[in-house]
Structure formats: structure tokens, C-alpha cells
Amino acid sequence: VMLTDVGREIARRGEEVLTASRDLVDFARHRSGVLTGRLTLGVIPSLAPYLLPRILPVLQSRFPELALELRETQTRQLVEDIKSGALDAAMLALPLGEADIDTIELFEDLFLLAVPSDDPRSNRKRVAAGDIDQSRLILLEDGHCLRDQALAFCATAARGRAASGAGTAFGASSLTTVIQMVAGGYGVTLIPQIAADVERRDDRVKFLRLENPQPGRRIGLAFRRTSPRKADFVALGEVVKGCVGTSRAPDAPQRKAVRR
């Protein structure tokens, strides 16, 4: 059974009506105060285990009437869920390029090079992008935006070598698994600063900074342009900013944006 062109158009318009009705209910329910009631929030997997432990205690303390529901999944699904109304907002990497989704930029997350601790390079010396052995680069599996960002950076640095098939055959669904592979001597990886702050607990791995302009990603909060809860999202963004601070190193004034 397949929808006809008319059926697909009816379904699309029906989704818009349902989303608008959810927004209307939200408008009525949440006029009493900021960050109260139910709020559904999505987070990408390369961010959730590192950011949520910082912000959840603060949210619980400052906004006790907030009933937060979390979903961790990849960017493509998060965007679809925001559009459909299944999610109120999501924290992910920018830019999105979606006309019906607004975003608030939260913080910059620089990339570091994770290598085995016996790597001869000093962690006081910066690594040139061209010096990364892309044949040993371990990445997250397909579908993760961090994989795309890493490949984009490597392709720019090596003029397409990474994008043309270089790299190990390994892939993982979590950064913790990738770091364990690095610790075991299977290769190297690019890891966001916010994750490195946690993963550096393993003394079999060390982290090297890259030469300026350092690559990185911009983390932001995305939500429907028509949502009546923008005050909530602004307040949530301020909590995140306060918990994360700045990920920019004092000696790294420049940054190179990596698009997905």
C-alpha cells in the first residue's frame, strides 16, 4: 500500500495541523513560568554523555517544576522529530540549514587529536593537520555528524585523501569505544574538547592540540520556528553556557569551522 501524491500532501498538511495544535497547547500550559512542565529534548550521542551530567543537576535545582524528557539519537532523526513536534528542542552541531528551524548558538567545541600515550609527540607541541596519519584514523560509524565533521577536516587538510577511502575499517557508535580502541593502539581519532575532559581519565591515551586555526564544531539548541516556548529555550541555553563556560584554550584565539 502506497500513498498517492494527493495522500502525501494530505499527510504533510495534517502533520502541520498537529504540530500547530501542540504549539497552541504549549502556549496555554507554559505561560505561568519559564522551564515548567514537560519539555522533550534531544541530544546527539557525541554530546549527551558529556554535557548532560553538567546541566541536569543545575536544571533540577533551579527549575524543580520542569519535567525533562530526553532522547539521544543522530542529527537527522532529531531534526525530523523537531519538525514533527515529537521533540521541543535538540542540542546538536550547527549549522543545520533548515528554514523552519531556529537555533541558538551555545558554545564552541574544539577538536583534539587522541593518540596512544606512548606516541612520541609531546602534548606541548601542536600537531599540523597534514601530520595526522589518516590510514590510522578511527571514526564513529556512518550517520554520526562528528564522523562527517572529522572527514571534512581531514579532506580539507589532505585534499581528499580521507574522503577517498583512507582510514581503518573500524567504526563505533560511541566515543568511549573509539577511545578504548585508541588506548589499545589501534589508531588515532579526533575528539571534541567536551568529551576529552571526561575521556582523559584513561592514562593510556593522551590528547594533542592541533595547529591554528583549530578545527571544531559549534554546538547549538534547535527548535521549531513556530514554537511558543522560545523563552524556555533561551533560559535552557543560558544554563548550558554557564555550565560549559568556554571550550577555547587561552593560547588558541583562532578556530576553523568544520561544516557537516
mmCIF file of C-alpha atoms in Angstrom:
data_model
loop_
_atom_site.group_PDB
_atom_site.id
_atom_site.type_symbol
_atom_site.label_atom_id
_atom_site.label_comp_id
_atom_site.label_asym_id
_atom_site.label_seq_id
_atom_site.Cartn_x
_atom_site.Cartn_y
_atom_site.Cartn_z
ATOM 1 C CA VAL A 1 0.000 0.000 0.000
ATOM 2 C CA MET A 2 1.407 3.385 -1.011
ATOM 3 C CA LEU A 3 0.184 6.937 -0.627
ATOM 4 C CA THR A 4 -0.688 8.803 -3.788
ATOM 5 C CA ASP A 5 0.656 12.315 -4.391
ATOM 6 C CA VAL A 6 -2.601 13.688 -3.008
ATOM 7 C CA GLY A 7 -2.343 11.399 0.023
ATOM 8 C CA ARG A 8 1.203 12.561 0.764
ATOM 9 C CA GLU A 9 0.097 16.189 0.565
ATOM 10 C CA ILE A 10 -2.804 15.498 2.936
ATOM 11 C CA ALA A 11 -0.402 13.771 5.364
ATOM 12 C CA ARG A 12 2.005 16.716 5.202
ATOM 13 C CA ARG A 13 -0.757 19.219 5.891
ATOM 14 C CA GLY A 14 -2.102 17.024 8.677
ATOM 15 C CA GLU A 15 1.310 16.995 10.353
ATOM 16 C CA GLU A 16 1.386 20.792 10.188
ATOM 17 C CA VAL A 17 -2.044 20.965 11.851
ATOM 18 C CA LEU A 18 -0.975 18.568 14.617
ATOM 19 C CA THR A 19 2.245 20.495 15.233
ATOM 20 C CA ALA A 20 0.347 23.778 15.385
ATOM 21 C CA SER A 21 -2.105 22.261 17.879
ATOM 22 C CA ARG A 22 0.794 21.117 20.087
ATOM 23 C CA ASP A 23 2.243 24.624 19.966
ATOM 24 C CA LEU A 24 -1.126 26.043 20.991
ATOM 25 C CA VAL A 25 -1.316 23.697 23.979
ATOM 26 C CA ASP A 26 2.263 24.596 24.936
ATOM 27 C CA PHE A 27 1.405 28.277 24.764
ATOM 28 C CA ALA A 28 -1.506 27.789 27.157
ATOM 29 C CA ARG A 29 0.332 25.486 29.570
ATOM 30 C CA HIS A 30 3.618 27.306 29.967
ATOM 31 C CA ARG A 31 2.615 30.928 30.361
ATOM 32 C CA SER A 32 2.937 30.664 34.148
ATOM 33 C CA GLY A 33 6.722 30.494 34.233
ATOM 34 C CA VAL A 34 9.967 29.632 32.468
ATOM 35 C CA LEU A 35 11.003 25.979 32.201
ATOM 36 C CA THR A 36 7.957 24.448 33.828
ATOM 37 C CA GLY A 37 6.031 21.352 32.834
ATOM 38 C CA ARG A 38 7.036 18.781 30.249
ATOM 39 C CA LEU A 39 9.877 19.536 27.832
ATOM 40 C CA THR A 40 11.209 16.968 25.366
ATOM 41 C CA LEU A 41 14.871 17.462 24.498
ATOM 42 C CA GLY A 42 17.038 15.586 22.015
ATOM 43 C CA VAL A 43 20.841 15.372 22.172
ATOM 44 C CA ILE A 44 23.372 13.933 19.728
ATOM 45 C CA PRO A 45 25.353 10.906 21.048
ATOM 46 C CA SER A 46 28.741 12.644 20.881
ATOM 47 C CA LEU A 47 27.418 15.304 23.266
ATOM 48 C CA ALA A 48 24.861 13.692 25.594
ATOM 49 C CA PRO A 49 27.133 11.700 27.992
ATOM 50 C CA TYR A 50 29.481 14.660 28.434
ATOM 51 C CA LEU A 51 27.100 17.611 28.639
ATOM 52 C CA LEU A 52 24.071 16.164 30.448
ATOM 53 C CA PRO A 53 25.923 15.373 33.720
ATOM 54 C CA ARG A 54 26.857 19.056 33.890
ATOM 55 C CA ILE A 55 23.449 20.589 33.201
ATOM 56 C CA LEU A 56 20.913 18.159 34.703
ATOM 57 C CA PRO A 57 21.722 18.887 38.385
ATOM 58 C CA VAL A 58 21.514 22.611 37.683
ATOM 59 C CA LEU A 59 18.169 22.274 35.922
ATOM 60 C CA GLN A 60 16.767 20.163 38.750
ATOM 61 C CA SER A 61 17.914 22.706 41.314
ATOM 62 C CA ARG A 62 16.827 25.888 39.557
ATOM 63 C CA PHE A 63 13.691 24.626 37.827
ATOM 64 C CA PRO A 64 12.085 21.974 40.054
ATOM 65 C CA GLU A 65 8.794 22.156 38.142
ATOM 66 C CA LEU A 66 10.478 21.154 34.875
ATOM 67 C CA ALA A 67 9.694 17.611 33.680
ATOM 68 C CA LEU A 68 12.527 16.970 31.240
ATOM 69 C CA GLU A 69 12.308 14.038 28.829
ATOM 70 C CA LEU A 70 15.482 13.164 26.926
ATOM 71 C CA ARG A 71 16.186 11.393 23.669
ATOM 72 C CA GLU A 72 19.680 10.586 22.394
ATOM 73 C CA THR A 73 19.965 9.952 18.672
ATOM 74 C CA GLN A 74 21.623 11.190 15.494
ATOM 75 C CA THR A 75 21.144 14.625 13.957
ATOM 76 C CA ARG A 76 18.951 13.579 11.046
ATOM 77 C CA GLN A 77 16.377 11.962 13.325
ATOM 78 C CA LEU A 78 16.477 14.851 15.787
ATOM 79 C CA VAL A 79 15.683 17.328 13.024
ATOM 80 C CA GLU A 80 12.749 15.226 11.835
ATOM 81 C CA ASP A 81 11.431 14.931 15.389
ATOM 82 C CA ILE A 82 11.629 18.690 15.893
ATOM 83 C CA LYS A 83 9.710 19.297 12.681
ATOM 84 C CA SER A 84 7.020 16.776 13.568
ATOM 85 C CA GLY A 85 6.628 18.081 17.111
ATOM 86 C CA ALA A 86 7.869 14.875 18.739
ATOM 87 C CA LEU A 87 10.679 16.956 20.267
ATOM 88 C CA ASP A 88 10.504 20.506 21.585
ATOM 89 C CA ALA A 89 14.213 21.149 21.005
ATOM 90 C CA ALA A 90 17.557 19.450 20.452
ATOM 91 C CA MET A 91 21.213 20.142 21.169
ATOM 92 C CA LEU A 92 23.373 19.377 18.159
ATOM 93 C CA ALA A 93 26.094 20.678 15.870
ATOM 94 C CA LEU A 94 25.441 23.750 13.722
ATOM 95 C CA PRO A 95 24.679 24.816 11.054
ATOM 96 C CA LEU A 96 21.503 22.944 10.138
ATOM 97 C CA GLY A 97 20.274 24.841 7.084
ATOM 98 C CA GLU A 98 16.593 24.221 7.867
ATOM 99 C CA ALA A 99 14.282 27.120 7.046
ATOM 100 C CA ASP A 100 11.610 26.192 9.597
ATOM 101 C CA ILE A 101 14.034 25.623 12.486
ATOM 102 C CA ASP A 102 15.572 28.360 14.629
ATOM 103 C CA THR A 103 18.809 27.895 16.547
ATOM 104 C CA ILE A 104 20.628 29.429 19.496
ATOM 105 C CA GLU A 105 24.413 29.055 19.491
ATOM 106 C CA LEU A 106 25.648 27.692 22.821
ATOM 107 C CA PHE A 107 29.416 27.121 22.686
ATOM 108 C CA GLU A 108 32.391 26.219 20.539
ATOM 109 C CA ASP A 109 33.813 22.738 20.921
ATOM 110 C CA LEU A 110 37.386 22.420 19.636
ATOM 111 C CA PHE A 111 38.755 19.136 18.305
ATOM 112 C CA LEU A 112 41.788 17.402 19.803
ATOM 113 C CA LEU A 113 43.825 14.524 18.414
ATOM 114 C CA ALA A 114 43.660 11.464 20.690
ATOM 115 C CA VAL A 115 46.705 9.186 20.400
ATOM 116 C CA PRO A 116 48.146 6.300 22.477
ATOM 117 C CA SER A 117 50.146 7.540 25.462
ATOM 118 C CA ASP A 118 53.368 6.088 24.016
ATOM 119 C CA ASP A 119 53.104 8.307 20.934
ATOM 120 C CA PRO A 120 56.470 10.123 20.673
ATOM 121 C CA ARG A 121 54.908 13.530 20.059
ATOM 122 C CA SER A 122 54.842 15.862 23.045
ATOM 123 C CA ASN A 123 51.454 17.069 24.238
ATOM 124 C CA ARG A 124 53.003 20.534 24.493
ATOM 125 C CA LYS A 125 53.542 20.711 20.768
ATOM 126 C CA ARG A 126 50.723 21.363 18.349
ATOM 127 C CA VAL A 127 50.049 18.925 15.516
ATOM 128 C CA ALA A 128 49.692 20.055 11.913
ATOM 129 C CA ALA A 129 46.646 18.669 10.146
ATOM 130 C CA GLY A 130 48.830 17.217 7.429
ATOM 131 C CA ASP A 131 50.771 15.195 10.020
ATOM 132 C CA ILE A 132 47.737 13.125 11.015
ATOM 133 C CA ASP A 133 48.119 9.560 9.731
ATOM 134 C CA GLN A 134 44.733 9.171 8.119
ATOM 135 C CA SER A 135 45.304 5.471 7.490
ATOM 136 C CA ARG A 136 45.041 5.007 11.278
ATOM 137 C CA LEU A 137 42.091 7.329 11.822
ATOM 138 C CA ILE A 138 39.252 5.710 13.786
ATOM 139 C CA LEU A 139 35.830 7.302 13.375
ATOM 140 C CA LEU A 140 32.284 6.849 14.574
ATOM 141 C CA GLU A 141 30.035 4.811 12.313
ATOM 142 C CA ASP A 142 28.056 6.326 9.430
ATOM 143 C CA GLY A 143 25.262 8.679 10.404
ATOM 144 C CA HIS A 144 27.103 10.493 13.194
ATOM 145 C CA CYS A 145 27.683 14.163 12.409
ATOM 146 C CA LEU A 146 31.046 14.015 14.214
ATOM 147 C CA ARG A 147 32.248 11.489 11.644
ATOM 148 C CA ASP A 148 31.256 13.856 8.837
ATOM 149 C CA GLN A 149 32.995 16.770 10.539
ATOM 150 C CA ALA A 150 36.196 14.775 11.018
ATOM 151 C CA LEU A 151 36.196 13.623 7.413
ATOM 152 C CA ALA A 152 35.546 17.166 6.203
ATOM 153 C CA PHE A 153 38.515 18.452 8.196
ATOM 154 C CA CYS A 154 40.815 15.655 7.016
ATOM 155 C CA ALA A 155 39.704 16.013 3.420
ATOM 156 C CA THR A 156 40.456 19.731 3.528
ATOM 157 C CA ALA A 157 43.833 19.137 5.137
ATOM 158 C CA ALA A 158 44.894 16.319 2.836
ATOM 159 C CA ARG A 159 42.979 17.371 -0.284
ATOM 160 C CA GLY A 160 40.619 14.429 -0.349
ATOM 161 C CA ARG A 161 42.726 11.528 0.875
ATOM 162 C CA ALA A 162 40.438 10.773 3.832
ATOM 163 C CA ALA A 163 37.267 11.121 1.813
ATOM 164 C CA SER A 164 38.570 8.751 -0.844
ATOM 165 C CA GLY A 165 38.720 5.778 1.484
ATOM 166 C CA ALA A 166 41.676 6.244 3.846
ATOM 167 C CA GLY A 167 41.253 5.200 7.440
ATOM 168 C CA THR A 168 40.819 1.997 9.361
ATOM 169 C CA ALA A 169 37.935 -0.387 8.875
ATOM 170 C CA PHE A 170 36.893 0.113 12.486
ATOM 171 C CA GLY A 171 33.804 2.073 13.413
ATOM 172 C CA ALA A 172 31.919 2.564 16.665
ATOM 173 C CA SER A 173 28.681 4.033 17.909
ATOM 174 C CA SER A 174 30.205 5.833 20.917
ATOM 175 C CA LEU A 175 33.268 7.956 21.586
ATOM 176 C CA THR A 176 34.075 5.851 24.643
ATOM 177 C CA THR A 177 34.512 2.815 22.394
ATOM 178 C CA VAL A 178 36.664 4.809 19.977
ATOM 179 C CA ILE A 179 38.905 5.972 22.834
ATOM 180 C CA GLN A 180 39.312 2.391 24.040
ATOM 181 C CA MET A 181 40.455 1.421 20.542
ATOM 182 C CA VAL A 182 42.977 4.265 20.602
ATOM 183 C CA ALA A 183 44.146 3.146 24.053
ATOM 184 C CA GLY A 184 44.656 -0.339 22.641
ATOM 185 C CA GLY A 185 46.951 1.003 19.940
ATOM 186 C CA TYR A 186 44.589 0.517 17.007
ATOM 187 C CA GLY A 187 44.828 4.078 15.752
ATOM 188 C CA VAL A 188 44.093 7.735 16.476
ATOM 189 C CA THR A 189 40.951 9.847 16.467
ATOM 190 C CA LEU A 190 39.635 13.393 16.565
ATOM 191 C CA ILE A 191 37.654 14.032 19.726
ATOM 192 C CA PRO A 192 35.712 17.122 20.854
ATOM 193 C CA GLN A 193 37.098 19.031 23.828
ATOM 194 C CA ILE A 194 33.957 18.422 25.903
ATOM 195 C CA ALA A 195 34.434 14.668 25.517
ATOM 196 C CA ALA A 196 38.178 14.804 26.121
ATOM 197 C CA ASP A 197 37.564 16.412 29.509
ATOM 198 C CA VAL A 198 35.931 13.115 30.538
ATOM 199 C CA GLU A 199 37.839 10.579 28.459
ATOM 200 C CA ARG A 200 41.271 11.776 29.659
ATOM 201 C CA ARG A 201 40.702 9.617 32.752
ATOM 202 C CA ASP A 202 42.317 6.768 30.779
ATOM 203 C CA ASP A 203 46.079 7.247 31.140
ATOM 204 C CA ARG A 204 46.719 5.036 28.090
ATOM 205 C CA VAL A 205 45.584 7.939 25.897
ATOM 206 C CA LYS A 206 46.875 11.476 25.554
ATOM 207 C CA PHE A 207 45.425 14.444 23.714
ATOM 208 C CA LEU A 208 47.301 16.729 21.340
ATOM 209 C CA ARG A 209 46.152 20.168 20.244
ATOM 210 C CA LEU A 210 46.038 20.988 16.561
ATOM 211 C CA GLU A 211 47.680 23.974 14.925
ATOM 212 C CA ASN A 212 45.758 27.210 14.488
ATOM 213 C CA PRO A 213 43.219 27.740 13.184
ATOM 214 C CA GLN A 214 41.990 24.819 15.249
ATOM 215 C CA PRO A 215 39.100 22.788 13.862
ATOM 216 C CA GLY A 216 35.964 22.405 15.903
ATOM 217 C CA ARG A 217 32.198 22.414 15.903
ATOM 218 C CA ARG A 218 29.553 24.872 17.037
ATOM 219 C CA ILE A 219 27.002 23.403 19.422
ATOM 220 C CA GLY A 220 23.560 24.930 19.412
ATOM 221 C CA LEU A 221 19.969 24.478 20.529
ATOM 222 C CA ALA A 222 17.473 23.916 17.698
ATOM 223 C CA PHE A 223 13.685 24.302 17.861
ATOM 224 C CA ARG A 224 10.677 24.934 15.614
ATOM 225 C CA ARG A 225 10.428 28.491 14.382
ATOM 226 C CA THR A 226 6.728 28.495 15.350
ATOM 227 C CA SER A 227 7.274 27.221 18.906
ATOM 228 C CA PRO A 228 5.795 29.439 21.640
ATOM 229 C CA ARG A 229 8.469 28.292 24.129
ATOM 230 C CA LYS A 230 11.377 30.437 22.987
ATOM 231 C CA ALA A 231 11.739 31.922 26.469
ATOM 232 C CA ASP A 232 12.275 28.381 27.753
ATOM 233 C CA PHE A 233 14.921 27.698 25.138
ATOM 234 C CA VAL A 234 16.760 30.914 25.918
ATOM 235 C CA ALA A 235 16.761 30.013 29.630
ATOM 236 C CA LEU A 236 17.960 26.486 28.841
ATOM 237 C CA GLY A 237 20.707 27.925 26.663
ATOM 238 C CA GLU A 238 21.899 30.161 29.473
ATOM 239 C CA VAL A 239 22.142 27.153 31.796
ATOM 240 C CA VAL A 240 24.244 25.284 29.231
ATOM 241 C CA LYS A 241 26.533 28.245 28.660
ATOM 242 C CA GLY A 242 27.019 28.694 32.382
ATOM 243 C CA CYS A 243 27.852 25.019 32.913
ATOM 244 C CA VAL A 244 30.210 24.676 29.969
ATOM 245 C CA GLY A 245 31.895 28.048 30.031
ATOM 246 C CA THR A 246 34.239 28.362 27.075
ATOM 247 C CA SER A 247 35.998 25.463 25.381
ATOM 248 C CA ARG A 248 38.535 27.773 23.776
ATOM 249 C CA ALA A 249 42.055 27.393 25.094
ATOM 250 C CA PRO A 250 43.776 30.606 26.253
ATOM 251 C CA ASP A 251 46.514 30.153 23.675
ATOM 252 C CA ALA A 252 44.161 29.310 20.820
ATOM 253 C CA PRO A 253 42.482 32.531 19.708
ATOM 254 C CA GLN A 254 41.552 31.198 16.283
ATOM 255 C CA ARG A 255 39.268 28.440 15.188
ATOM 256 C CA LYS A 256 38.414 26.815 11.885
ATOM 257 C CA ALA A 257 34.745 25.909 11.462
ATOM 258 C CA VAL A 258 34.031 22.475 10.051
ATOM 259 C CA ARG A 259 30.732 22.105 8.273
ATOM 260 C CA ARG A 260 28.852 18.842 8.351
#
